Amino acid sequence: MSETPINTQLLIAGQWQDAADGRTLPILDPASGELIGKVAHASVADLDKTVAGAAVGYDAWRNLSAWDRYAIMRKAADLLRERADAIGRIMSREQGKPLAQAVIEINAAAGVIEYFGEEGRRLNDELVPARVPDVEQRVLHRPIGVVAAFTPWNFPINQIARKLGAALGAGCGVIVKAPEDTPASPAELIRCFCDAGIPAGAVSLVYGTPAEISEYLIAHPVVRKISFTGSTPVGKHLAALAGGQMKPVTMELGGHGPVIVCRDADLDQAAERVAAAKFRNAGQVCIAPTRFLLHKDIAAAFIEKFKAQMSALKIGRGLDAGVTMGPVINERRVKALTELVDDARAKGAELWQPDTALPNKGFFFPPTLVLKPTLEMRVMQEEPFGPIAIMDEFSELADAIKEANRLPYGLAAYVYTGCERTERLLGEKLEAGMVAINHHGIGVPEVPFGGVKDSGYGTEGGPAALRAHTIIKLVSSLHRPSAY
Ligand code: NAD
């Protein structure tokens, strides 16, 4: 089926428009490598207009009642759900993920927006009892201002929904710098807010050269908070820029998810669930399971079951029926993954790939098992961010914990066990922002979502995510003594 070419514009002060100088960037279909459209590339003149519009839009948004803000967010979530199939096709086309996964992501994003809209109605102020009569101490939670949100291509809509939801729910304005690789589905998300009646400029959308836009926005006095999802090196760079401006940040960065499979785990369940989590979105997931630490007594059996899951993957174009794993996002990622696997092979790893033919064009990378890993291998240090699973054995649980905590990353960690005592022990001992035991359902909006150590700071879920977009202000009044 021939599809309409993509032509994604900027949203500045509530108006969809091309870049002032007409510049665009190409968009490729990762399943074919072919050109499928273009996206506007913002210049400094566009950014000047964006920030001016955002200041006006923020003012209008924060002056609405929390109830009215909720109603608009709720409507945007409803529109997103109504349009999920159509937007899912756009996302699958530009990002490569299977259509079913795209639609799940979009519906999940609608849930995130709805949650934060509701949570915004509960952003209560507090009264603190005073030490002396007639003093009233009010603690106010107010929006921090305009937020600059930088989001990646792996979940083009849900990564924005988390940032947008928390910021808008708290009454902030938002300038989204969305991913240039996958620009069209984010634009459709933002269109839902426009159609739901959000004031012009409360949300803006730009694309361009990431380093230019981040330097501009982080330094701009109208922007009061920075939120980024992406790689650890870029996150550290942006956090340093924000630190220089005394602006708070939320950083959701990379991971190298350990998975501890204990001797008493249900192996069928573990293999099925971890494989689904590993190969979802072709492994391009910050919380993907990556380093498997298998108890030596069950390692061989688990690996066989996991291989069966890998062999059952149907690899192809995300829009084709039955496909369960698509391509990776671009040629650069194919090269990066190839280098990691070549390095492991050269250093003595055993590699295994299912006997599945890959499409002969596009940016496909085969699901790959790395067995007998050693610490010298790059893949044991660096986030693969692709369909690579590394499997090693342990005898003592203490050694598995040590290995799980070895890296500077600390995003998600997984455990499979039948023992409640082990659950509690590992829940405490694993150095990760999120520990999931016997399942992978950690992405729901009402619970914290974020990492520790080099995986970042701050959370993108639960009430704390909303609070991170507020300032706390004390208003202490000495009232005139009452007449009573
Ligand atoms: P990259 O480090 O070049 O870019 C990662 C993201 O940061 C992209 O969205 C990019 O547009 C943005 N970015 C890069 N430089 C920037 C700057 N100076 N200012 C603002 N934004 C900037 O990597 P990539 O090749 O696009 O992706 C590969 C790596 O990124 C992966 O290895 C993975 O670690 C990381 N990544 C993480 C997530 C996540 O969910 N945490 C998502 C996507 C990518």
Short mmCIF file of C-alpha atoms and ligand atoms in Angstrom, two decimals:
data_model
loop_
_atom_site.label_atom_id
_atom_site.label_comp_id
_atom_site.label_asym_id
_atom_site.label_seq_id
_atom_site.Cartn_x
_atom_site.Cartn_y
_atom_site.Cartn_z
CA MET A 1 0.00 0.00 0.00
CA SER A 2 1.47 3.37 -0.93
CA GLU A 3 1.55 5.82 1.95
CA THR A 4 1.46 9.61 1.91
CA PRO A 5 4.89 11.24 2.21
CA ILE A 6 5.60 12.62 5.67
CA ASN A 7 5.93 16.39 5.96
CA THR A 8 6.30 17.36 9.60
CA GLN A 9 6.21 21.04 10.55
CA LEU A 10 7.16 22.99 13.64
CA LEU A 11 4.50 24.14 16.12
CA ILE A 12 5.33 27.70 17.13
CA ALA A 13 2.96 29.89 19.14
CA GLY A 14 0.11 27.57 18.23
CA GLN A 15 0.78 27.68 14.47
CA TRP A 16 2.03 24.74 12.41
CA GLN A 17 4.70 26.08 10.09
CA ASP A 18 7.79 25.32 8.04
CA ALA A 19 11.18 26.55 9.22
CA ALA A 20 11.67 30.27 8.50
CA ASP A 21 14.52 29.47 6.11
CA GLY A 22 12.69 26.48 4.60
CA ARG A 23 15.33 24.00 5.77
CA THR A 24 14.30 20.35 6.19
CA LEU A 25 15.81 17.02 7.20
CA PRO A 26 15.08 13.72 5.40
CA ILE A 27 13.14 10.89 7.06
CA LEU A 28 13.97 7.29 6.17
CA ASP A 29 11.88 4.16 6.55
CA PRO A 30 14.14 1.91 8.65
CA ALA A 31 12.57 -1.20 7.12
CA SER A 32 13.71 -0.22 3.62
CA GLY A 33 16.22 2.58 4.02
CA GLU A 34 14.10 4.61 1.57
CA LEU A 35 13.18 8.26 1.84
CA ILE A 36 9.62 8.67 3.14
CA GLY A 37 9.42 12.37 3.87
CA LYS A 38 10.92 15.38 5.57
CA VAL A 39 10.81 17.35 8.78
CA ALA A 40 11.31 21.09 9.28
CA HIS A 41 14.68 22.09 10.76
CA ALA A 42 14.33 25.04 13.14
CA SER A 43 16.76 27.97 12.90
CA VAL A 44 17.58 30.44 15.66
CA ALA A 45 14.88 32.76 14.27
CA ASP A 46 12.34 29.93 14.74
CA LEU A 47 13.57 29.28 18.27
CA ASP A 48 13.25 32.97 19.15
CA LYS A 49 9.61 32.85 18.07
CA THR A 50 9.05 29.55 19.84
CA VAL A 51 10.25 30.85 23.19
CA ALA A 52 8.26 34.08 22.88
CA GLY A 53 5.14 32.05 22.08
CA ALA A 54 5.86 29.64 24.94
CA ALA A 55 6.02 32.49 27.46
CA VAL A 56 2.55 33.66 26.40
CA GLY A 57 1.17 30.11 26.24
CA TYR A 58 2.50 29.24 29.68
CA ASP A 59 0.84 32.28 31.16
CA ALA A 60 -2.51 31.28 29.67
CA TRP A 61 -2.17 27.64 30.77
CA ARG A 62 -1.16 28.30 34.36
CA ASN A 63 -4.01 30.78 34.76
CA LEU A 64 -6.60 28.15 33.89
CA SER A 65 -8.04 26.30 36.86
CA ALA A 66 -6.59 22.86 37.58
CA TRP A 67 -10.01 21.49 36.65
CA ASP A 68 -9.99 23.18 33.21
CA ARG A 69 -6.44 21.98 32.57
CA TYR A 70 -7.53 18.46 33.45
CA ALA A 71 -10.48 18.68 31.04
CA ILE A 72 -8.18 19.63 28.15
CA MET A 73 -5.67 16.91 28.99
CA ARG A 74 -8.46 14.37 29.28
CA LYS A 75 -9.80 15.41 25.88
CA ALA A 76 -6.31 15.14 24.33
CA ALA A 77 -5.99 11.61 25.78
CA ASP A 78 -9.40 10.67 24.34
CA LEU A 79 -8.40 11.99 20.90
CA LEU A 80 -5.14 10.07 21.07
CA ARG A 81 -7.02 6.84 21.79
CA GLU A 82 -9.48 7.51 18.95
CA ARG A 83 -6.58 8.06 16.54
CA ALA A 84 -4.36 5.27 17.88
CA ASP A 85 -4.58 3.04 14.79
CA ALA A 86 -3.88 5.82 12.31
CA ILE A 87 -1.03 7.29 14.38
CA GLY A 88 0.27 3.77 15.02
CA ARG A 89 0.74 3.28 11.28
CA ILE A 90 2.73 6.50 11.06
CA MET A 91 4.89 5.47 14.01
CA SER A 92 5.50 1.98 12.68
CA ARG A 93 6.49 3.41 9.32
CA GLU A 94 9.01 5.94 10.62
CA GLN A 95 10.31 3.98 13.62
CA GLY A 96 10.06 0.40 12.41
CA LYS A 97 8.32 -1.21 15.39
CA PRO A 98 5.47 -3.67 14.80
CA LEU A 99 2.12 -1.92 14.42
CA ALA A 100 0.65 -3.72 17.45
CA GLN A 101 3.49 -2.41 19.64
CA ALA A 102 2.97 1.11 18.28
CA VAL A 103 -0.73 1.02 19.13
CA ILE A 104 -0.01 -0.30 22.64
CA GLU A 105 2.46 2.56 23.13
CA ILE A 106 -0.08 5.16 22.00
CA ASN A 107 -2.81 3.85 24.28
CA ALA A 108 -0.33 3.74 27.16
CA ALA A 109 0.59 7.37 26.42
CA ALA A 110 -3.08 8.34 26.60
CA GLY A 111 -3.18 6.73 30.06
CA VAL A 112 -0.11 8.73 31.11
CA ILE A 113 -1.66 12.04 30.00
CA GLU A 114 -4.91 11.24 31.74
CA TYR A 115 -3.10 10.26 34.95
CA PHE A 116 -1.10 13.48 35.13
CA GLY A 117 -4.16 15.56 34.28
CA GLU A 118 -5.95 13.99 37.24
CA GLU A 119 -2.91 14.26 39.50
CA GLY A 120 -2.73 17.99 38.72
CA ARG A 121 -6.08 18.38 40.48
CA ARG A 122 -4.48 17.02 43.64
CA LEU A 123 -1.52 19.37 43.69
CA ASN A 124 -2.67 20.64 47.08
CA ASP A 125 -1.08 23.47 49.03
CA GLU A 126 -0.38 22.98 52.73
CA LEU A 127 -0.91 24.91 55.91
CA VAL A 128 1.86 24.45 58.47
CA PRO A 129 0.85 25.13 62.11
CA ALA A 130 2.68 28.22 63.36
CA ARG A 131 4.65 28.62 66.58
CA VAL A 132 2.89 31.85 67.52
CA PRO A 133 -0.72 32.97 67.39
CA ASP A 134 -2.05 34.81 64.33
CA VAL A 135 0.69 33.57 62.01
CA GLU A 136 -0.47 31.61 59.01
CA GLN A 137 2.17 29.61 57.11
CA ARG A 138 1.08 28.54 53.65
CA VAL A 139 3.22 26.27 51.50
CA LEU A 140 2.37 26.76 47.83
CA HIS A 141 3.19 24.36 45.00
CA ARG A 142 3.33 26.36 41.79
CA PRO A 143 4.43 25.49 38.24
CA ILE A 144 8.14 25.95 37.68
CA GLY A 145 7.67 27.65 34.29
CA VAL A 146 8.43 26.64 30.73
CA VAL A 147 10.08 23.20 30.45
CA ALA A 148 12.41 22.19 27.60
CA ALA A 149 11.85 18.48 26.92
CA PHE A 150 14.28 16.50 24.74
CA THR A 151 12.96 13.12 23.71
CA PRO A 152 14.31 10.13 21.77
CA TRP A 153 13.15 8.02 18.85
CA ASN A 154 12.66 4.63 20.55
CA PHE A 155 9.21 5.45 21.99
CA PRO A 156 8.41 8.53 19.91
CA ILE A 157 5.09 9.18 21.67
CA ASN A 158 5.34 7.68 25.13
CA GLN A 159 8.64 9.39 25.98
CA ILE A 160 6.99 12.73 25.18
CA ALA A 161 3.75 11.84 26.97
CA ARG A 162 5.61 11.31 30.25
CA LYS A 163 7.33 14.70 30.04
CA LEU A 164 4.35 16.55 28.64
CA GLY A 165 1.94 14.96 31.08
CA ALA A 166 3.91 15.78 34.22
CA ALA A 167 4.72 19.32 33.06
CA LEU A 168 1.22 20.23 31.86
CA GLY A 169 -0.38 18.57 34.87
CA ALA A 170 1.67 20.85 37.11
CA GLY A 171 0.63 23.92 35.07
CA CYS A 172 3.91 24.37 33.17
CA GLY A 173 4.38 25.25 29.51
CA VAL A 174 6.48 22.86 27.41
CA ILE A 175 8.77 23.16 24.41
CA VAL A 176 9.34 19.68 23.02
CA LYS A 177 12.45 18.96 20.96
CA ALA A 178 11.28 15.70 19.50
CA PRO A 179 13.41 13.13 17.62
CA GLU A 180 14.39 13.97 14.06
CA ASP A 181 14.42 10.26 13.10
CA THR A 182 10.74 9.85 14.04
CA PRO A 183 9.09 13.26 13.87
CA ALA A 184 5.62 12.58 12.45
CA SER A 185 4.05 10.52 15.23
CA PRO A 186 5.09 13.06 17.93
CA ALA A 187 3.47 15.78 15.82
CA GLU A 188 0.23 13.78 15.81
CA LEU A 189 0.38 13.51 19.60
CA ILE A 190 0.78 17.28 19.90
CA ARG A 191 -2.05 17.79 17.39
CA CYS A 192 -4.36 16.02 19.85
CA PHE A 193 -3.58 18.73 22.42
CA CYS A 194 -4.22 21.48 19.84
CA ASP A 195 -7.53 19.88 18.88
CA ALA A 196 -8.42 19.51 22.55
CA GLY A 197 -8.17 23.30 22.93
CA ILE A 198 -4.86 23.88 24.71
CA PRO A 199 -3.93 27.60 24.62
CA ALA A 200 -1.59 28.57 21.77
CA GLY A 201 2.05 28.30 22.84
CA ALA A 202 1.40 26.18 25.96
CA VAL A 203 2.98 23.35 23.96
CA SER A 204 5.51 23.95 21.18
CA LEU A 205 7.28 21.43 18.98
CA VAL A 206 10.64 21.86 17.31
CA TYR A 207 13.17 19.76 15.41
CA GLY A 208 16.60 20.58 14.11
CA THR A 209 20.19 20.10 15.19
CA PRO A 210 19.89 18.71 18.76
CA ALA A 211 23.05 20.36 20.13
CA GLU A 212 22.08 23.78 18.76
CA ILE A 213 18.55 23.59 20.13
CA SER A 214 19.59 22.34 23.57
CA GLU A 215 22.26 25.01 23.96
CA TYR A 216 19.79 27.69 22.96
CA LEU A 217 16.88 26.53 25.11
CA ILE A 218 18.85 25.60 28.23
CA ALA A 219 20.45 29.06 28.33
CA HIS A 220 17.22 30.95 27.63
CA PRO A 221 15.79 32.74 30.69
CA VAL A 222 12.18 31.80 29.80
CA VAL A 223 13.06 28.09 30.12
CA ARG A 224 13.11 27.07 33.81
CA LYS A 225 13.54 23.28 33.72
CA ILE A 226 15.21 20.69 31.50
CA SER A 227 14.00 17.15 30.96
CA PHE A 228 15.94 14.68 28.80
CA THR A 229 15.66 11.03 27.82
CA GLY A 230 18.55 9.52 25.89
CA SER A 231 22.10 8.34 26.30
CA THR A 232 24.20 8.90 29.43
CA PRO A 233 26.94 10.97 27.70
CA VAL A 234 24.39 13.39 26.22
CA GLY A 235 22.53 13.49 29.54
CA LYS A 236 25.69 14.43 31.43
CA HIS A 237 26.41 17.16 28.89
CA LEU A 238 22.92 18.64 29.16
CA ALA A 239 22.93 18.37 32.98
CA ALA A 240 26.21 20.33 33.00
CA LEU A 241 24.72 23.03 30.75
CA ALA A 242 21.66 23.23 33.01
CA GLY A 243 23.86 23.36 36.13
CA GLY A 244 25.61 26.39 34.69
CA GLN A 245 22.21 28.09 34.53
CA MET A 246 21.02 26.83 37.97
CA LYS A 247 18.12 25.02 36.31
CA PRO A 248 16.80 21.72 37.62
CA VAL A 249 16.77 18.65 35.39
CA THR A 250 15.07 15.29 35.10
CA MET A 251 17.37 12.79 33.39
CA GLU A 252 16.20 9.39 32.15
CA LEU A 253 19.32 7.81 30.69
CA GLY A 254 20.76 4.50 29.61
CA GLY A 255 20.79 1.13 31.36
CA HIS A 256 22.33 -2.33 31.15
CA GLY A 257 19.51 -4.29 32.79
CA PRO A 258 20.66 -7.30 34.80
CA VAL A 259 18.29 -10.28 35.03
CA ILE A 260 18.92 -12.78 37.84
CA VAL A 261 17.28 -16.13 37.22
CA CYS A 262 17.40 -18.23 40.38
CA ARG A 263 17.35 -22.01 40.66
CA ASP A 264 13.76 -21.93 41.96
CA ALA A 265 12.37 -19.78 39.11
CA ASP A 266 9.57 -20.92 36.82
CA LEU A 267 11.78 -21.25 33.74
CA ASP A 268 9.04 -21.39 31.10
CA GLN A 269 7.47 -18.25 32.45
CA ALA A 270 10.85 -16.53 32.85
CA ALA A 271 12.03 -17.35 29.31
CA GLU A 272 8.80 -16.22 27.73
CA ARG A 273 8.49 -12.98 29.69
CA VAL A 274 12.13 -11.93 29.50
CA ALA A 275 12.34 -12.70 25.78
CA ALA A 276 9.24 -10.57 25.13
CA ALA A 277 10.83 -7.72 27.11
CA LYS A 278 14.23 -8.18 25.44
CA PHE A 279 13.07 -8.15 21.81
CA ARG A 280 10.26 -5.59 22.16
CA ASN A 281 11.10 -2.65 19.92
CA ALA A 282 14.14 -4.64 18.67
CA GLY A 283 15.77 -4.21 22.09
CA GLN A 284 15.85 -0.41 21.77
CA VAL A 285 14.44 0.08 25.24
CA CYS A 286 16.22 1.79 28.12
CA ILE A 287 14.84 -0.77 30.59
CA ALA A 288 15.55 -3.79 28.34
CA PRO A 289 16.93 -6.89 30.07
CA THR A 290 20.53 -7.28 28.87
CA ARG A 291 22.89 -9.15 31.25
CA PHE A 292 21.37 -12.48 32.20
CA LEU A 293 22.82 -14.06 35.33
CA LEU A 294 21.62 -17.63 35.44
CA HIS A 295 22.03 -20.05 38.33
CA LYS A 296 24.39 -22.74 37.08
CA ASP A 297 21.90 -25.55 37.77
CA ILE A 298 19.27 -24.12 35.43
CA ALA A 299 21.45 -22.16 32.97
CA ALA A 300 21.46 -24.73 30.16
CA ALA A 301 17.70 -25.36 30.40
CA PHE A 302 16.93 -21.64 30.49
CA ILE A 303 19.14 -20.91 27.47
CA GLU A 304 17.35 -23.58 25.43
CA LYS A 305 13.95 -22.14 26.30
CA PHE A 306 15.17 -18.64 25.50
CA LYS A 307 16.54 -19.79 22.14
CA ALA A 308 13.11 -21.24 21.31
CA GLN A 309 11.60 -17.81 21.97
CA MET A 310 14.20 -16.20 19.72
CA SER A 311 13.50 -18.67 16.94
CA ALA A 312 9.80 -17.85 17.11
CA LEU A 313 10.37 -14.14 16.40
CA LYS A 314 8.95 -13.00 13.08
CA ILE A 315 11.29 -10.32 11.79
CA GLY A 316 10.22 -7.83 9.15
CA ARG A 317 8.52 -4.56 8.34
CA GLY A 318 6.47 -3.36 11.29
CA LEU A 319 3.38 -2.81 9.16
CA ASP A 320 3.33 -6.40 7.86
CA ALA A 321 0.94 -8.80 9.58
CA GLY A 322 2.38 -11.06 12.25
CA VAL A 323 5.76 -9.30 12.51
CA THR A 324 7.04 -9.29 16.11
CA MET A 325 10.43 -7.62 15.63
CA GLY A 326 11.22 -4.76 13.26
CA PRO A 327 14.48 -3.10 12.18
CA VAL A 328 16.63 -0.89 14.39
CA ILE A 329 16.30 2.83 13.85
CA ASN A 330 19.15 3.64 11.47
CA GLU A 331 22.35 2.49 9.84
CA ARG A 332 24.43 4.00 12.66
CA ARG A 333 22.80 1.63 15.14
CA VAL A 334 23.39 -1.42 12.88
CA LYS A 335 27.06 -0.47 12.77
CA ALA A 336 27.26 0.05 16.56
CA LEU A 337 25.62 -3.34 17.25
CA THR A 338 27.81 -5.12 14.69
CA GLU A 339 30.92 -3.69 16.33
CA LEU A 340 29.81 -4.86 19.80
CA VAL A 341 29.17 -8.40 18.57
CA ASP A 342 32.43 -8.52 16.56
CA ASP A 343 34.35 -7.37 19.61
CA ALA A 344 32.74 -10.08 21.78
CA ARG A 345 33.50 -12.75 19.17
CA ALA A 346 37.13 -11.62 18.87
CA LYS A 347 37.49 -11.86 22.65
CA GLY A 348 36.21 -15.42 22.83
CA ALA A 349 32.42 -15.22 23.20
CA GLU A 350 30.19 -17.89 21.73
CA LEU A 351 27.46 -16.34 19.62
CA TRP A 352 24.09 -17.78 18.72
CA GLN A 353 21.47 -16.43 16.32
CA PRO A 354 18.24 -18.11 15.23
CA ASP A 355 18.05 -19.49 11.75
CA THR A 356 15.69 -16.74 10.59
CA ALA A 357 16.19 -14.92 7.31
CA LEU A 358 16.40 -11.15 7.63
CA PRO A 359 14.88 -8.83 5.00
CA ASN A 360 17.56 -7.95 2.48
CA LYS A 361 17.15 -4.18 2.78
CA GLY A 362 16.65 -1.73 5.62
CA PHE A 363 18.35 -1.58 9.01
CA PHE A 364 17.80 -5.06 10.40
CA PHE A 365 19.96 -6.68 13.04
CA PRO A 366 19.48 -10.32 14.07
CA PRO A 367 18.53 -11.30 17.60
CA THR A 368 21.84 -12.42 19.11
CA LEU A 369 22.88 -14.39 22.18
CA VAL A 370 26.33 -13.73 23.62
CA LEU A 371 27.48 -16.73 25.67
CA LYS A 372 30.62 -17.13 27.79
CA PRO A 373 31.13 -13.38 28.17
CA THR A 374 34.15 -11.84 29.91
CA LEU A 375 34.52 -8.40 31.42
CA GLU A 376 36.98 -7.34 28.70
CA MET A 377 34.18 -7.40 26.14
CA ARG A 378 32.69 -4.02 25.33
CA VAL A 379 29.19 -5.45 25.43
CA MET A 380 29.68 -6.15 29.16
CA GLN A 381 30.38 -2.45 29.75
CA GLU A 382 28.29 -0.56 27.20
CA GLU A 383 24.54 -0.46 26.70
CA PRO A 384 23.86 -2.44 23.52
CA PHE A 385 20.44 -0.85 22.90
CA GLY A 386 19.50 -3.56 20.45
CA PRO A 387 18.43 -7.23 20.25
CA ILE A 388 21.50 -8.61 22.05
CA ALA A 389 21.19 -10.77 25.19
CA ILE A 390 24.29 -11.72 27.18
CA MET A 391 24.12 -14.88 29.32
CA ASP A 392 26.44 -15.82 32.16
CA GLU A 393 26.23 -18.23 35.12
CA PHE A 394 26.51 -17.86 38.89
CA SER A 395 26.74 -20.24 41.84
CA GLU A 396 26.22 -17.94 44.81
CA LEU A 397 23.53 -15.27 44.90
CA ALA A 398 26.04 -12.83 46.42
CA ASP A 399 28.13 -13.08 43.24
CA ALA A 400 25.10 -12.39 41.06
CA ILE A 401 24.29 -9.30 43.13
CA LYS A 402 27.87 -8.09 42.81
CA GLU A 403 27.84 -8.52 39.04
CA ALA A 404 24.40 -6.91 38.71
CA ASN A 405 25.70 -3.84 40.60
CA ARG A 406 29.11 -3.72 38.89
CA LEU A 407 28.29 -1.14 36.20
CA PRO A 408 27.71 2.57 36.71
CA TYR A 409 24.20 2.09 35.28
CA GLY A 410 21.22 1.61 37.59
CA LEU A 411 17.95 1.79 35.70
CA ALA A 412 15.93 -1.44 35.73
CA ALA A 413 16.85 -4.85 37.18
CA TYR A 414 14.90 -8.10 36.97
CA VAL A 415 14.66 -11.17 39.14
CA TYR A 416 12.99 -14.52 38.58
CA THR A 417 12.57 -16.60 41.72
CA GLY A 418 9.99 -18.65 43.56
CA CYS A 419 11.22 -17.55 46.97
CA GLU A 420 9.77 -14.56 48.79
CA ARG A 421 12.88 -14.13 50.91
CA THR A 422 15.02 -13.81 47.75
CA GLU A 423 12.50 -11.33 46.35
CA ARG A 424 12.89 -9.10 49.39
CA LEU A 425 16.67 -9.44 49.53
CA LEU A 426 17.17 -8.56 45.86
CA GLY A 427 14.57 -5.81 46.01
CA GLU A 428 16.82 -4.16 48.59
CA LYS A 429 20.28 -5.04 47.29
CA LEU A 430 20.04 -4.32 43.57
CA GLU A 431 21.29 -0.82 42.74
CA ALA A 432 18.56 0.19 40.34
CA GLY A 433 15.76 2.71 40.22
CA MET A 434 13.31 -0.10 39.39
CA VAL A 435 13.39 -3.77 40.33
CA ALA A 436 10.79 -6.08 38.79
CA ILE A 437 10.34 -9.58 40.16
CA ASN A 438 8.76 -12.35 38.07
CA HIS A 439 7.25 -9.82 35.66
CA HIS A 440 8.05 -6.67 33.66
CA GLY A 441 5.11 -4.39 34.30
CA ILE A 442 6.98 -1.36 35.61
CA GLY A 443 5.87 1.26 33.09
CA VAL A 444 2.48 2.27 34.51
CA PRO A 445 2.09 6.02 35.09
CA GLU A 446 1.28 5.96 38.81
CA VAL A 447 4.60 4.44 39.95
CA PRO A 448 8.11 5.96 39.85
CA PHE A 449 10.04 5.56 36.62
CA GLY A 450 13.71 6.52 36.69
CA GLY A 451 17.24 5.47 37.45
CA VAL A 452 20.12 5.88 39.87
CA LYS A 453 23.87 6.34 39.31
CA ASP A 454 24.70 7.01 35.62
CA SER A 455 21.14 6.15 34.62
CA GLY A 456 20.04 9.59 35.71
CA TYR A 457 17.98 11.26 38.36
CA GLY A 458 14.42 12.21 38.98
CA THR A 459 11.36 10.17 38.17
CA GLU A 460 8.88 10.26 35.32
CA GLY A 461 6.04 8.46 37.06
CA GLY A 462 3.83 8.96 40.06
CA PRO A 463 3.12 12.13 42.04
CA ALA A 464 6.86 12.88 42.42
CA ALA A 465 7.10 13.42 38.65
CA LEU A 466 4.50 16.15 38.88
CA ARG A 467 6.13 17.73 41.94
CA ALA A 468 9.42 17.88 40.05
CA HIS A 469 7.76 20.47 37.80
CA THR A 470 6.85 22.77 40.66
CA ILE A 471 8.51 25.28 42.90
CA ILE A 472 7.76 25.32 46.61
CA LYS A 473 7.00 28.71 48.06
CA LEU A 474 6.33 29.75 51.63
CA VAL A 475 3.88 32.57 52.32
CA SER A 476 3.94 33.41 56.02
CA SER A 477 1.44 36.06 57.19
CA LEU A 478 1.06 37.68 60.56
CA HIS A 479 -2.63 38.53 60.64
CA ARG A 480 -3.89 41.34 62.71
CA PRO A 481 -4.91 39.92 66.07
CA SER A 482 -8.49 38.76 65.86
CA ALA A 483 -11.17 40.68 67.69
CA TYR A 484 -12.41 37.59 69.53
P1 NAD B 1 22.81 9.82 20.76
O1 NAD B 1 23.54 9.78 22.05
O2 NAD B 1 23.44 10.50 19.59
O3 NAD B 1 21.39 10.52 20.96
C1 NAD B 1 20.48 10.07 21.93
C2 NAD B 1 19.34 11.09 21.93
O4 NAD B 1 19.86 12.32 22.39
C3 NAD B 1 18.76 11.39 20.55
O5 NAD B 1 17.37 11.55 20.69
C4 NAD B 1 19.41 12.70 20.13
O6 NAD B 1 18.58 13.50 19.32
C5 NAD B 1 19.60 13.38 21.46
N1 NAD B 1 20.74 14.26 21.51
C6 NAD B 1 22.02 13.99 21.12
N2 NAD B 1 22.82 15.04 21.34
C7 NAD B 1 22.03 16.01 21.90
C8 NAD B 1 22.28 17.33 22.38
N3 NAD B 1 23.51 17.87 22.37
N4 NAD B 1 21.23 18.02 22.87
C9 NAD B 1 19.99 17.48 22.92
N5 NAD B 1 19.71 16.25 22.50
C10 NAD B 1 20.72 15.51 22.00
O7 NAD B 1 22.46 8.35 20.40
P2 NAD B 1 21.58 7.66 19.29
O8 NAD B 1 22.48 7.01 18.29
O9 NAD B 1 20.47 8.51 18.77
O10 NAD B 1 20.96 6.56 20.22
C11 NAD B 1 21.79 5.56 20.72
C12 NAD B 1 21.98 5.64 22.20
O11 NAD B 1 21.09 6.53 22.82
C13 NAD B 1 21.70 4.29 22.78
O12 NAD B 1 22.88 3.59 22.92
C14 NAD B 1 21.04 4.56 24.08
O13 NAD B 1 22.00 4.51 25.11
C15 NAD B 1 20.57 5.97 24.02
N6 NAD B 1 19.11 6.11 23.99
C16 NAD B 1 18.49 5.95 25.17
C17 NAD B 1 17.11 6.07 25.21
C18 NAD B 1 16.37 5.89 26.50
O14 NAD B 1 15.18 5.60 26.46
N7 NAD B 1 17.00 6.10 27.65
C19 NAD B 1 16.41 6.34 24.06
C20 NAD B 1 17.09 6.50 22.85
C21 NAD B 1 18.47 6.39 22.85
#
